[in-house]
Structures are given as C-alpha cells and as structure tokens.
GROMACS .gro file of C-alpha atoms in nm:
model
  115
    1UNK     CA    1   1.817   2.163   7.362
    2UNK     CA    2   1.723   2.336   7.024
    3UNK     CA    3   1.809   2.180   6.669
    4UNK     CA    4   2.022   2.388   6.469
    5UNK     CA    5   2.159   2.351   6.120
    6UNK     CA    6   2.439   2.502   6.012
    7UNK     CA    7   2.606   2.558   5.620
    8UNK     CA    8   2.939   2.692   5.568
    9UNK     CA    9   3.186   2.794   5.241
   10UNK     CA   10   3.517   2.700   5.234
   11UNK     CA   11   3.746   2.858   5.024
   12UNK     CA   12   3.806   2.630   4.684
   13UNK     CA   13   4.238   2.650   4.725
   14UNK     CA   14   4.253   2.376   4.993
   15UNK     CA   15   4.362   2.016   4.935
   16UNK     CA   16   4.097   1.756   5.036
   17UNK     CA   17   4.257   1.649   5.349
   18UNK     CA   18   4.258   2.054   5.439
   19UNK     CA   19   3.922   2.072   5.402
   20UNK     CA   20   3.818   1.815   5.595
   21UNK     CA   21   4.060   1.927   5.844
   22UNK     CA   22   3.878   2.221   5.868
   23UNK     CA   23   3.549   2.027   5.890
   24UNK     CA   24   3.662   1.875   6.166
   25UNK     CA   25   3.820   2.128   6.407
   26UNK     CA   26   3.421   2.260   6.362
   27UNK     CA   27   3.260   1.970   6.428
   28UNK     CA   28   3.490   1.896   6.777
   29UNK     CA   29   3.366   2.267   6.866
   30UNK     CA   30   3.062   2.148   6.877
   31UNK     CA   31   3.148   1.781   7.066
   32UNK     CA   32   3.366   2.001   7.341
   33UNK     CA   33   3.028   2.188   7.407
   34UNK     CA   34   2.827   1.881   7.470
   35UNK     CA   35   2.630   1.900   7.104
   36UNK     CA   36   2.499   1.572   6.945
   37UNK     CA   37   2.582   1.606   6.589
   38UNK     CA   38   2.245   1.399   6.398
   39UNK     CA   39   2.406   1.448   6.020
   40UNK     CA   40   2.668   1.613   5.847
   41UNK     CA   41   2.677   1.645   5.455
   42UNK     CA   42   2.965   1.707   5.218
   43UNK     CA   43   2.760   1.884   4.881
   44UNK     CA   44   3.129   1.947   4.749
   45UNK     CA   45   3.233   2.200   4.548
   46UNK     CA   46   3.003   2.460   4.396
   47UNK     CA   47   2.941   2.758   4.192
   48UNK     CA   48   2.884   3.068   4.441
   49UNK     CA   49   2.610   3.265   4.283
   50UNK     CA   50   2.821   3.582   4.317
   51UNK     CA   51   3.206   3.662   4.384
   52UNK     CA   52   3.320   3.655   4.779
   53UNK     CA   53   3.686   3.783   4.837
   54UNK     CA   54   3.763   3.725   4.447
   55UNK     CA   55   3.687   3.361   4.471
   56UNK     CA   56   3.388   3.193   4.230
   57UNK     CA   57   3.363   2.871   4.380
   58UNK     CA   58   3.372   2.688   4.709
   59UNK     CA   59   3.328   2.384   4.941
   60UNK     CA   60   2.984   2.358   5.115
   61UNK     CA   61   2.928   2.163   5.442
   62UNK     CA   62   2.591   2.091   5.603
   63UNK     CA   63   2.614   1.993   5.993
   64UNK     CA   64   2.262   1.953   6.180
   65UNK     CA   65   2.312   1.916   6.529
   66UNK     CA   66   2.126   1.950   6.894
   67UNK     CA   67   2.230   2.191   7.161
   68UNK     CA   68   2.197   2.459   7.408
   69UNK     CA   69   2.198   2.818   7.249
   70UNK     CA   70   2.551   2.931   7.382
   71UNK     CA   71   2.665   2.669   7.170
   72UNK     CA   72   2.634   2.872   6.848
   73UNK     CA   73   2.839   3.216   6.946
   74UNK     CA   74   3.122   3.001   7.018
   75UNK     CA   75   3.064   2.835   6.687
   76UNK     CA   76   3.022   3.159   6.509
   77UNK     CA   77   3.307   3.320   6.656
   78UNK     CA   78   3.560   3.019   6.553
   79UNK     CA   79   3.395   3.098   6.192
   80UNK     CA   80   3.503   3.430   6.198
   81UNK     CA   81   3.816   3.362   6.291
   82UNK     CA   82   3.890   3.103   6.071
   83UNK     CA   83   4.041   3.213   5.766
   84UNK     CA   84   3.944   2.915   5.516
   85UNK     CA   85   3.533   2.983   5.541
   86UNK     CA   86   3.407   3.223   5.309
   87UNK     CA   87   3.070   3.257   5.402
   88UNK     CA   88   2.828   3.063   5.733
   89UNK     CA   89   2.483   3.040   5.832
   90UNK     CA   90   2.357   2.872   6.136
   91UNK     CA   91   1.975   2.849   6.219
   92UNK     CA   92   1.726   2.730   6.473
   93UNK     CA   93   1.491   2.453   6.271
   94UNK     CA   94   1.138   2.445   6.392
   95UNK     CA   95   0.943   2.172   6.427
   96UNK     CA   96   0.866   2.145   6.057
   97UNK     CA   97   1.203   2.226   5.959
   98UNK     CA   98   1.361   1.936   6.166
   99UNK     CA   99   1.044   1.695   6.058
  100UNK     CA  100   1.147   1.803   5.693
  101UNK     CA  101   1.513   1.715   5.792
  102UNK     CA  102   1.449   1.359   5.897
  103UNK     CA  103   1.215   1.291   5.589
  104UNK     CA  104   1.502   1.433   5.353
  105UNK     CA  105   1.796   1.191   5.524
  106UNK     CA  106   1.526   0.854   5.518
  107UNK     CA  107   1.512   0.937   5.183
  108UNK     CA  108   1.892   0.969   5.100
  109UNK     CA  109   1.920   0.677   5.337
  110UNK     CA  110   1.702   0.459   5.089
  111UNK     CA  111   1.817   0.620   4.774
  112UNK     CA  112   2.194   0.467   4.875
  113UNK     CA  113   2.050   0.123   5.004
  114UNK     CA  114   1.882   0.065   4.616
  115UNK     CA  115   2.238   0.148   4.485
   0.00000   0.00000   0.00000
C-alpha cells in the first residue's frame, strides 16, 4: 500500500451541507476500495489564484489516505465526473513527504490541545 494525498476545489455555490455531501460520497470511494483514510482537512473557502469556469473562489479539501494504486483512477474518474469539483490533484508522498505529514498533524494536534 502507497500513501497518497489528495486536494480538491469545490465550486463556491454549494450550501455547507452540499459540500460536505460531496466530501463524503469521495471519501466512501475510497472506504468501498479498502483505503484507510489517516486525515482529512477542511481549509474552507479560498481565493483561486486565477479564474476556473468563471468562478474566483472555492472550497478546498485535503484527504491523505493509504492504498493500492487502482485505487486512484477510480477516484479520479468520480472527479471528473462530478460536476461540483473545479479542480483535483492526487499524489504518491514519499517517505519524506508522509514523515513531513505526520510532523505537520502532531503539530496541529498540539496547537488545538493548548486552545
């Protein structure tokens, strides 16, 4: 099993329960396939640095996950078919990627545990 991180847009006209709809169907693609999901994170909604299909601003989601490599053309595919993401990118973290990762979350862990 490879670690994989994947970011997607979606588009800034859906309600909150829409979007998280949405965030959900993708992350029970991944379930179905026999993916462990290690963290998911909601950044909200941001400024795209350029215009995609007239739109200026949109919903990032951040899913890191484990699995097998046909995971992510059946993940891609649902992307593309979904009408509501703007934009994706899914990649395969290296070692120091993923080692990054962890360090990153222990430190959001502990920055929310002082609050």
């Amino acid at each position: 099993m490879n670690q994989y991180e994947t970011v997607f847009i979606l588009t800034p006209v859906l309600s909150d329960v829409q979007m998280k709809e949405a965030v959900e169907k993708f992350k029970a693609i991944l379930t179905q396939e026999g993916a462990e999901i290690i963290n998911e994170e909601n950044w909200g909604l941001k400024k795209l640095a350029y215009p995609i299909r007239k739109k200026s601003t949109g919903f990032y989601q951040l899913i890191e996950f484990k699995a097998e490599p046909s995971v992510i053309e059946k993940l891609e595919v649902n992307y593309r078919r979904d009408e509501r993401v703007i934009r994706f990118l899914t990649f395969k973290m290296d070692k120091y990627a993923a080692e990054y990762a962890a360090k990153r979350r222990n430190v959001k862990s502990t920055k929310k545990e002082e609050n």
